[in-house]
Tab-separated table of C-alpha atoms and ligand atoms in Angstrom:
chain	number	residue	atom	x	y	z
A	1	MET	CA	96.877	90.230	86.556
A	2	ASN	CA	95.025	93.213	88.037
A	3	VAL	CA	91.784	92.540	89.839
A	4	TYR	CA	89.288	95.284	90.569
A	5	LEU	CA	87.201	94.548	93.670
A	6	ASP	CA	86.096	98.093	94.499
A	7	ASN	CA	82.854	98.238	92.547
A	8	ALA	CA	80.930	99.923	95.361
A	9	ALA	CA	83.257	102.916	94.827
A	10	THR	CA	82.733	102.936	91.075
A	11	THR	CA	82.304	100.582	88.126
A	12	PRO	CA	83.793	100.630	84.646
A	13	VAL	CA	81.601	102.031	81.861
A	14	LEU	CA	80.424	99.195	79.616
A	15	PRO	CA	81.572	99.447	76.000
A	16	GLU	CA	77.920	99.446	74.779
A	17	VAL	CA	77.260	102.408	77.109
A	18	ALA	CA	80.291	104.323	75.826
A	19	GLN	CA	79.238	103.644	72.242
A	20	THR	CA	75.761	104.998	72.877
A	21	MET	CA	77.217	108.133	74.435
A	22	LEU	CA	79.843	108.924	71.803
A	23	PRO	CA	77.654	110.478	69.089
A	24	TYR	CA	76.252	112.845	71.734
A	25	LEU	CA	79.729	114.178	72.422
A	26	THR	CA	80.659	114.762	68.793
A	27	GLU	CA	77.875	114.693	66.216
A	28	PHE	CA	74.761	115.541	68.255
A	29	PHE	CA	76.090	118.292	70.438
A	30	GLY	CA	73.203	120.769	70.393
A	31	ASN	CA	72.018	122.411	73.572
A	32	PRO	CA	68.667	120.766	74.387
A	33	SER	CA	67.229	124.178	75.256
A	34	SER	CA	67.919	125.474	71.700
A	35	SER	CA	64.913	125.416	69.414
A	36	HIS	CA	66.835	124.610	66.204
A	37	ALA	CA	67.326	121.104	64.799
A	38	PHE	CA	70.587	120.527	66.719
A	39	GLY	CA	68.848	121.340	69.998
A	40	ARG	CA	65.717	119.370	69.116
A	41	LYS	CA	67.836	116.294	68.419
A	42	THR	CA	69.410	116.306	71.912
A	43	LYS	CA	66.162	117.339	73.602
A	44	SER	CA	64.467	114.348	72.104
A	45	ALA	CA	67.286	112.018	73.256
A	46	LEU	CA	67.120	113.585	76.734
A	47	GLU	CA	63.413	112.946	77.018
A	48	GLN	CA	63.794	109.438	75.619
A	49	SER	CA	66.347	108.686	78.369
A	50	ARG	CA	63.893	109.977	80.986
A	51	ARG	CA	61.192	107.712	79.568
A	52	THR	CA	63.562	104.720	79.548
A	53	ILE	CA	64.434	105.220	83.232
A	54	ALA	CA	60.802	105.846	84.213
A	55	LYS	CA	59.669	102.689	82.456
A	56	LEU	CA	62.312	100.595	84.223
A	57	LEU	CA	61.162	101.918	87.618
A	58	ASN	CA	57.440	101.935	86.787
A	59	CYS	CA	56.974	105.647	87.417
A	60	THR	CA	56.194	108.592	85.128
A	61	PRO	CA	58.934	110.472	83.224
A	62	ALA	CA	57.901	113.708	84.974
A	63	GLU	CA	58.998	112.133	88.288
A	64	ILE	CA	62.658	111.796	87.162
A	65	PHE	CA	65.015	114.768	87.674
A	66	PHE	CA	68.538	114.514	86.343
A	67	THR	CA	71.394	115.599	88.632
A	68	SER	CA	75.194	115.490	88.765
A	69	GLY	CA	75.116	112.240	90.753
A	70	GLY	CA	74.075	110.638	94.016
A	71	THR	CA	75.359	113.354	96.333
A	72	GLU	CA	73.469	116.148	94.611
A	73	ALA	CA	70.290	114.058	94.472
A	74	ASP	CA	70.559	113.275	98.211
A	75	ASN	CA	70.992	116.980	98.926
A	76	LEU	CA	68.116	117.932	96.642
A	77	ALA	CA	65.701	115.526	98.381
A	78	MET	CA	66.772	116.690	101.826
A	79	HIS	CA	66.554	120.401	100.994
A	80	ALA	CA	63.115	119.883	99.468
A	81	ALA	CA	61.813	117.971	102.496
A	82	ILE	CA	62.915	120.760	104.843
A	83	HIS	CA	62.366	123.863	102.728
A	84	ASP	CA	59.287	122.883	100.705
A	85	LEU	CA	57.467	120.129	102.563
A	86	GLY	CA	57.548	121.586	106.060
A	87	CYS	CA	59.397	118.744	107.816
A	88	LYS	CA	60.568	119.681	111.314
A	89	HIS	CA	62.178	116.460	112.456
A	90	ILE	CA	64.901	114.592	110.541
A	91	ILE	CA	65.123	110.859	111.251
A	92	THR	CA	68.184	109.147	109.834
A	93	SER	CA	70.890	106.709	110.965
A	94	SER	CA	74.547	106.841	111.897
A	95	ILE	CA	75.504	104.520	109.004
A	96	GLU	CA	74.212	106.682	106.150
A	97	HIS	CA	76.538	107.880	103.384
A	98	SER	CA	78.214	111.228	104.239
A	99	ALA	CA	76.069	112.904	101.566
A	100	VAL	CA	73.101	112.272	103.859
A	101	ILE	CA	74.468	112.276	107.386
A	102	LYS	CA	76.549	115.442	106.978
A	103	THR	CA	73.694	117.224	105.209
A	104	ALA	CA	71.287	116.163	108.006
A	105	GLU	CA	73.623	117.525	110.672
A	106	ILE	CA	74.135	120.825	108.855
A	107	MET	CA	70.449	121.325	108.011
A	108	SER	CA	69.245	120.482	111.499
A	109	LYS	CA	71.665	123.083	112.946
A	110	GLN	CA	70.866	125.706	110.330
A	111	HIS	CA	67.095	125.396	110.743
A	112	GLY	CA	66.977	124.494	114.433
A	113	LEU	CA	65.374	121.129	113.619
A	114	LYS	CA	65.300	118.017	115.756
A	115	LEU	CA	67.672	115.335	114.454
A	116	SER	CA	67.123	111.757	115.561
A	117	LEU	CA	69.372	108.782	114.800
A	118	VAL	CA	67.364	105.595	114.744
A	119	GLN	CA	68.728	102.769	116.891
A	120	LEU	CA	70.532	99.949	115.106
A	121	ASP	CA	71.026	96.395	116.266
A	122	LYS	CA	74.520	94.943	116.670
A	123	ASN	CA	74.696	94.120	112.937
A	124	GLY	CA	73.632	97.579	111.863
A	125	ASP	CA	69.977	96.813	111.007
A	126	VAL	CA	67.416	99.525	111.754
A	127	ASP	CA	65.348	98.877	114.885
A	128	LEU	CA	61.846	99.258	113.443
A	129	ASN	CA	60.220	99.649	116.888
A	130	ASN	CA	62.512	102.530	117.614
A	131	LEU	CA	61.752	104.034	114.200
A	132	GLU	CA	58.061	103.861	115.019
A	133	GLU	CA	58.657	105.541	118.416
A	134	LEU	CA	60.545	108.369	116.708
A	135	LEU	CA	57.794	108.727	114.101
A	136	SER	CA	55.069	108.910	116.725
A	137	THR	CA	56.182	112.327	118.016
A	138	ASN	CA	54.035	115.252	116.938
A	139	GLU	CA	56.377	116.970	114.515
A	140	LYS	CA	56.174	116.351	110.797
A	141	SER	CA	59.053	113.963	110.137
A	142	PHE	CA	61.443	113.433	107.284
A	143	VAL	CA	62.914	109.937	107.214
A	144	THR	CA	66.077	109.363	105.203
A	145	LEU	CA	67.416	105.785	105.384
A	146	MET	CA	69.569	104.117	102.771
A	147	HIS	CA	68.359	101.021	100.960
A	148	GLY	CA	71.720	99.178	100.693
A	149	ASN	CA	74.690	100.078	102.820
A	150	ASN	CA	77.833	100.720	100.774
A	151	GLU	CA	80.160	99.468	103.533
A	152	ILE	CA	78.432	96.678	105.454
A	153	ALA	CA	75.851	95.549	102.867
A	154	ASN	CA	72.791	95.825	105.141
A	155	LEU	CA	69.491	96.080	103.289
A	156	LEU	CA	66.598	98.166	104.585
A	157	PRO	CA	63.113	96.579	104.480
A	158	LEU	CA	61.866	99.395	102.297
A	159	GLN	CA	58.212	98.286	102.078
A	160	THR	CA	57.918	98.039	105.894
A	161	VAL	CA	59.629	101.401	106.450
A	162	SER	CA	57.407	102.957	103.800
A	163	GLY	CA	54.306	101.548	105.550
A	164	LEU	CA	55.432	103.078	108.856
A	165	CYS	CA	56.108	106.449	107.241
A	166	GLU	CA	52.701	106.392	105.600
A	167	LYS	CA	51.021	105.568	108.915
A	168	TYR	CA	52.581	108.644	110.560
A	169	GLY	CA	52.406	110.975	107.560
A	170	ALA	CA	56.212	111.224	107.230
A	171	ILE	CA	58.129	112.096	104.107
A	172	LEU	CA	60.424	109.220	103.067
A	173	HIS	CA	63.684	109.362	101.129
A	174	SER	CA	65.869	106.340	100.529
A	175	ASP	CA	69.377	106.609	99.131
A	176	THR	CA	69.248	103.801	96.569
A	177	VAL	CA	72.658	104.577	95.058
A	178	GLN	CA	74.016	101.106	95.850
A	179	THR	CA	70.898	99.164	94.916
A	180	MET	CA	69.733	100.880	91.730
A	181	GLY	CA	70.440	98.525	88.816
A	182	HIS	CA	70.911	95.595	91.256
A	183	TYR	CA	67.369	95.290	92.608
A	184	GLU	CA	64.059	95.925	90.929
A	185	PHE	CA	61.930	98.924	91.910
A	186	ASP	CA	58.241	99.134	91.239
A	187	LEU	CA	57.320	102.682	92.158
A	188	GLN	CA	53.599	102.139	91.564
A	189	ASN	CA	53.693	99.701	94.456
A	190	LEU	CA	56.053	101.455	96.838
A	191	SER	CA	54.920	104.473	98.771
A	192	ILE	CA	58.035	106.644	98.805
A	193	HIS	CA	58.614	110.348	98.128
A	194	PHE	CA	62.247	110.347	96.954
A	195	LEU	CA	64.873	107.887	95.851
A	196	ASN	CA	68.078	108.465	93.942
A	197	ALA	CA	70.773	106.954	91.797
A	198	SER	CA	74.273	107.511	90.501
A	199	ALA	CA	75.156	106.133	87.066
A	200	HIS	CA	78.775	105.236	87.843
A	201	LYS	CA	77.627	102.584	90.350
A	202	PHE	CA	75.968	100.549	87.578
A	203	HIS	CA	78.452	100.784	84.704
A	204	GLY	CA	77.396	104.224	83.567
A	205	PRO	CA	79.479	107.400	83.451
A	206	LYS	CA	80.542	109.473	86.436
A	207	GLY	CA	79.012	112.861	87.253
A	208	VAL	CA	75.400	111.990	86.437
A	209	GLY	CA	72.489	110.655	88.448
A	210	PHE	CA	68.849	111.260	89.097
A	211	LEU	CA	66.290	111.902	91.783
A	212	TYR	CA	62.829	110.364	91.689
A	213	VAL	CA	60.272	112.785	93.153
A	214	ASN	CA	56.827	111.299	93.700
A	215	LYS	CA	54.280	113.267	91.656
A	216	LYS	CA	52.155	113.808	94.769
A	217	ILE	CA	54.694	116.374	95.959
A	218	LYS	CA	55.984	119.577	94.422
A	219	ILE	CA	59.475	120.837	95.060
A	220	ASN	CA	61.100	124.193	94.433
A	221	PRO	CA	64.326	124.885	92.539
A	222	GLU	CA	67.547	124.084	94.386
A	223	ILE	CA	69.788	125.428	91.646
A	224	THR	CA	68.244	128.441	89.962
A	225	GLY	CA	69.188	129.347	86.443
A	226	GLY	CA	67.839	128.551	83.011
A	227	GLY	CA	64.861	126.578	84.276
A	228	GLN	CA	66.038	123.162	83.115
A	229	GLU	CA	64.573	120.016	84.674
A	230	ARG	CA	61.158	121.660	84.914
A	231	GLY	CA	62.648	124.519	86.872
A	232	VAL	CA	64.004	122.336	89.699
A	233	ARG	CA	67.623	122.186	88.639
A	234	GLY	CA	69.042	124.863	86.372
A	235	GLY	CA	72.074	124.167	84.158
A	236	THR	CA	72.602	122.691	80.701
A	237	GLU	CA	72.006	118.950	80.974
A	238	ASN	CA	74.845	116.457	80.769
A	239	ILE	CA	73.370	114.909	77.625
A	240	SER	CA	75.931	112.216	76.880
A	241	GLY	CA	76.047	111.260	80.572
A	242	ILE	CA	72.246	111.016	80.808
A	243	ILE	CA	72.090	108.939	77.641
A	244	GLY	CA	74.828	106.654	79.005
A	245	MET	CA	73.028	106.362	82.347
A	246	ALA	CA	69.762	105.322	80.718
A	247	LYS	CA	71.569	102.735	78.597
A	248	ALA	CA	73.486	101.413	81.615
A	249	LEU	CA	70.311	101.076	83.655
A	250	GLU	CA	68.596	99.295	80.788
A	251	LEU	CA	71.511	96.848	80.520
A	252	SER	CA	71.506	96.315	84.293
A	253	TYR	CA	67.868	95.261	84.255
A	254	THR	CA	68.364	93.014	81.259
A	255	ASP	CA	69.305	89.603	82.709
A	256	LEU	CA	69.240	91.036	86.256
A	257	SER	CA	68.723	87.651	87.897
A	258	GLU	CA	71.695	86.169	85.995
A	259	HIS	CA	73.895	89.051	87.082
A	260	GLU	CA	72.703	88.677	90.649
A	261	ALA	CA	73.340	84.908	90.673
A	262	HIS	CA	76.819	85.419	89.218
A	263	ILE	CA	77.846	88.231	91.611
A	264	SER	CA	76.443	86.645	94.745
A	265	GLY	CA	78.045	83.350	93.772
A	266	LEU	CA	81.437	85.087	93.658
A	267	LYS	CA	80.827	86.843	96.961
A	268	GLN	CA	79.704	83.699	98.780
A	269	TYR	CA	82.654	81.735	97.337
A	270	MET	CA	85.103	84.378	98.448
A	271	ALA	CA	83.562	84.623	101.907
A	272	ALA	CA	83.710	80.847	102.403
A	273	GLU	CA	87.319	80.687	101.225
A	274	LEU	CA	88.378	83.556	103.480
A	275	GLU	CA	86.563	82.035	106.418
A	276	SER	CA	88.315	78.706	106.036
A	277	SER	CA	91.794	80.079	105.367
A	278	ILE	CA	92.068	83.119	107.689
A	279	PRO	CA	91.312	82.149	111.286
A	280	GLY	CA	89.872	85.071	113.223
A	281	ILE	CA	88.478	86.913	110.221
A	282	VAL	CA	85.265	88.807	110.998
A	283	PHE	CA	82.565	89.754	108.506
A	284	ASN	CA	81.055	93.121	109.346
A	285	GLY	CA	77.414	94.051	109.476
A	286	ASN	CA	75.223	91.719	107.502
A	287	SER	CA	77.663	91.291	104.659
A	288	ARG	CA	78.202	87.525	105.199
A	289	ASN	CA	74.454	86.973	105.280
A	290	VAL	CA	72.845	85.678	102.066
A	291	ASN	CA	70.182	88.346	102.396
A	292	SER	CA	72.597	91.244	102.168
A	293	LEU	CA	73.554	93.595	99.370
A	294	TYR	CA	75.104	90.965	97.078
A	295	THR	CA	77.784	93.243	95.688
A	296	VAL	CA	79.553	93.995	99.006
A	297	LEU	CA	81.606	91.908	101.466
A	298	SER	CA	83.054	93.715	104.477
A	299	THR	CA	85.797	92.013	106.501
A	300	THR	CA	88.002	92.765	109.453
A	301	MET	CA	91.259	90.850	109.248
A	302	PRO	CA	92.976	89.532	112.375
A	303	PRO	CA	96.035	91.570	113.499
A	304	THR	CA	99.290	90.870	111.689
A	305	SER	CA	102.539	92.755	111.307
A	306	ASN	CA	101.085	94.029	108.004
A	307	SER	CA	97.773	95.299	109.367
A	308	ASP	CA	98.557	98.957	108.694
A	309	MET	CA	99.598	98.240	105.152
A	310	LEU	CA	97.172	95.590	103.939
A	311	LEU	CA	95.480	97.731	101.307
A	312	PHE	CA	98.796	99.033	100.078
A	313	LEU	CA	100.266	95.513	99.852
A	314	LEU	CA	97.200	94.161	98.067
A	315	ASP	CA	97.398	97.066	95.650
A	316	LEU	CA	101.063	96.219	94.945
A	317	GLU	CA	99.997	92.615	94.286
A	318	GLY	CA	97.363	93.779	91.791
A	319	VAL	CA	94.248	93.599	93.956
A	320	ALA	CA	92.236	96.819	94.261
A	321	CYS	CA	89.836	96.945	97.174
A	322	SER	CA	88.883	99.481	99.784
A	323	GLY	CA	89.427	100.088	103.469
A	324	GLY	CA	85.883	101.042	104.280
A	325	SER	CA	87.527	104.244	105.309
A	326	ALA	CA	88.106	107.644	103.834
A	327	CYS	CA	91.716	108.168	102.976
A	328	SER	CA	93.111	111.685	102.683
A	329	SER	CA	96.736	112.541	101.999
A	330	GLY	CA	97.819	108.988	102.747
A	331	ALA	CA	96.295	108.843	106.237
A	332	SER	CA	93.395	106.488	106.826
A	333	LYS	CA	90.499	107.830	108.818
A	334	GLY	CA	88.354	105.186	110.473
A	335	SER	CA	84.992	104.609	108.818
A	336	HIS	CA	82.046	106.209	110.626
A	337	VAL	CA	79.913	103.204	109.594
A	338	LEU	CA	82.226	100.545	111.067
A	339	ASP	CA	82.749	102.790	114.086
A	340	SER	CA	79.064	103.101	114.796
A	341	ILE	CA	78.452	99.330	114.785
A	342	GLY	CA	81.592	98.778	116.939
A	343	ALA	CA	83.484	97.020	114.147
A	344	LEU	CA	86.687	99.056	114.320
A	345	LYS	CA	89.227	96.938	116.166
A	346	PRO	CA	92.673	98.177	117.262
A	347	ARG	CA	95.486	96.800	115.093
A	348	CYS	CA	93.036	95.153	112.729
A	349	ALA	CA	92.465	96.207	109.143
A	350	SER	CA	89.009	96.390	107.680
A	351	ILE	CA	88.772	95.578	104.005
A	352	ARG	CA	85.752	95.916	101.767
A	353	PHE	CA	85.560	93.746	98.649
A	354	SER	CA	82.875	94.776	96.201
A	355	PHE	CA	81.958	92.957	93.021
A	356	SER	CA	80.429	93.521	89.629
A	357	ARG	CA	79.106	91.292	86.870
A	358	LEU	CA	82.450	91.745	85.087
A	359	ASN	CA	84.430	89.894	87.805
A	360	THR	CA	85.339	86.279	87.193
A	361	LYS	CA	86.057	83.257	89.393
A	362	GLU	CA	89.626	83.321	88.078
A	363	GLU	CA	90.010	86.864	89.402
A	364	ILE	CA	88.606	85.890	92.793
A	365	ASP	CA	91.037	82.971	93.001
A	366	PHE	CA	93.910	85.308	92.145
A	367	ALA	CA	92.776	87.794	94.801
A	368	LEU	CA	92.314	85.048	97.401
A	369	GLU	CA	95.887	83.844	96.887
A	370	LYS	CA	97.240	87.372	97.432
A	371	ILE	CA	94.966	88.090	100.402
A	372	LYS	CA	95.955	84.831	102.114
A	373	SER	CA	99.602	85.642	101.689
A	374	VAL	CA	99.485	89.257	102.941
A	375	CYS	CA	97.101	88.444	105.799
A	376	SER	CA	99.018	85.519	107.207
A	377	GLU	CA	102.110	87.307	108.480
A	378	PRO	CA	102.647	86.521	112.200
A	379	VAL	CA	101.841	89.221	114.760
A	380	MET	CA	104.864	91.180	115.914
A	381	ALA	CA	105.355	91.382	119.650
B	1	PLP	C1	75.188	105.107	99.297
B	1	PLP	C2	75.792	106.216	98.517
B	1	PLP	N1	75.153	107.408	98.432
B	1	PLP	C3	75.661	108.414	97.737
B	1	PLP	C4	76.861	108.297	97.086
B	1	PLP	C5	77.382	109.481	96.314
B	1	PLP	O1	77.220	109.309	94.938
B	1	PLP	P1	78.058	110.210	93.890
B	1	PLP	O2	79.429	109.637	93.876
B	1	PLP	O3	77.371	109.995	92.601
B	1	PLP	O4	77.994	111.595	94.355
B	1	PLP	C6	77.564	107.095	97.134
B	1	PLP	C7	78.883	106.966	96.477
B	1	PLP	O5	79.793	106.390	97.017
B	1	PLP	C8	77.003	106.022	97.864
B	1	PLP	O6	77.648	104.846	97.963
């Protein structure tokens, strides 16, 4: 058996999604900018996808801009806030995805802007009093805080943060890559300027995403070219990807509460089993809390002689999960998220398990058996 528990990294494309995409790779291949029938066919499918997504989020189609994924959409929002909306102060946190934190560091240096990292409590939750203090300075602020943390599962109280930003006239972006398709969004009743998504996190294809830009603001092109996406993002659209993304989002919001109940049931079951069978296990951030991102469980295993090789051993046993760390050329680099909440412990391995609606209890039982066996080796002197 092979069990995939790395759904925060990416999810498999659902067969219904692949089927919807296929004709747009073969039969309906026209360039949507072409005025002939081939082009008109794909243009109409492109705009239908935009309408589908807008309807699911209760916004207008003109507020949806297609991108190559979450990273590009994060960058687009941040560039727009600084270049087009006159923000002089970036407020973010140390546990953002690299697409945000690295961009914030680079942009603040390039433009000589003030960069503030909001204080977090010991679990990694944003200190809202500190956020208000940062907002109350005179500069026009740009707040970028993620909705659901991909490593430690903390959820941002988006309505409260949006209220604070409104009070101080700040521009608000939330990276909703991990929550899109898992939580409902009603953009008529949320005061936010930007949020973004990546299709491969909700059973859509890779290399496609979108940015929601509130119609109250106007942004300039980031990628100049043929004027696609109403001039904001040049380049021939990834038609099959966009069609697949719209279908995947539609399927995510069909029976959402059933999916949520199933996934959080698996997560809570796994957490309880790990807790009772691995003495000394620690759950990072808020991930053990019932009010956390229900797809993610972050653990730190007690030290064993296998600590350095846990992920590798689990992989050999058929369990795919992640280290909550970026791995390059075989060497693990500690996660900046775990590091900033003080969860990196010497000789201990951090493992993130992340779930999708396709996982079964049988798979979790299989994974638990393997985890218990690789994590119970005695500590070497
Ligand atoms: C919170 C968050 N933001 C952004 C991204 C980047 O998305 P993409 O892979 O589509 O560039 C990811 C992907 O891991 C993510 O988890």
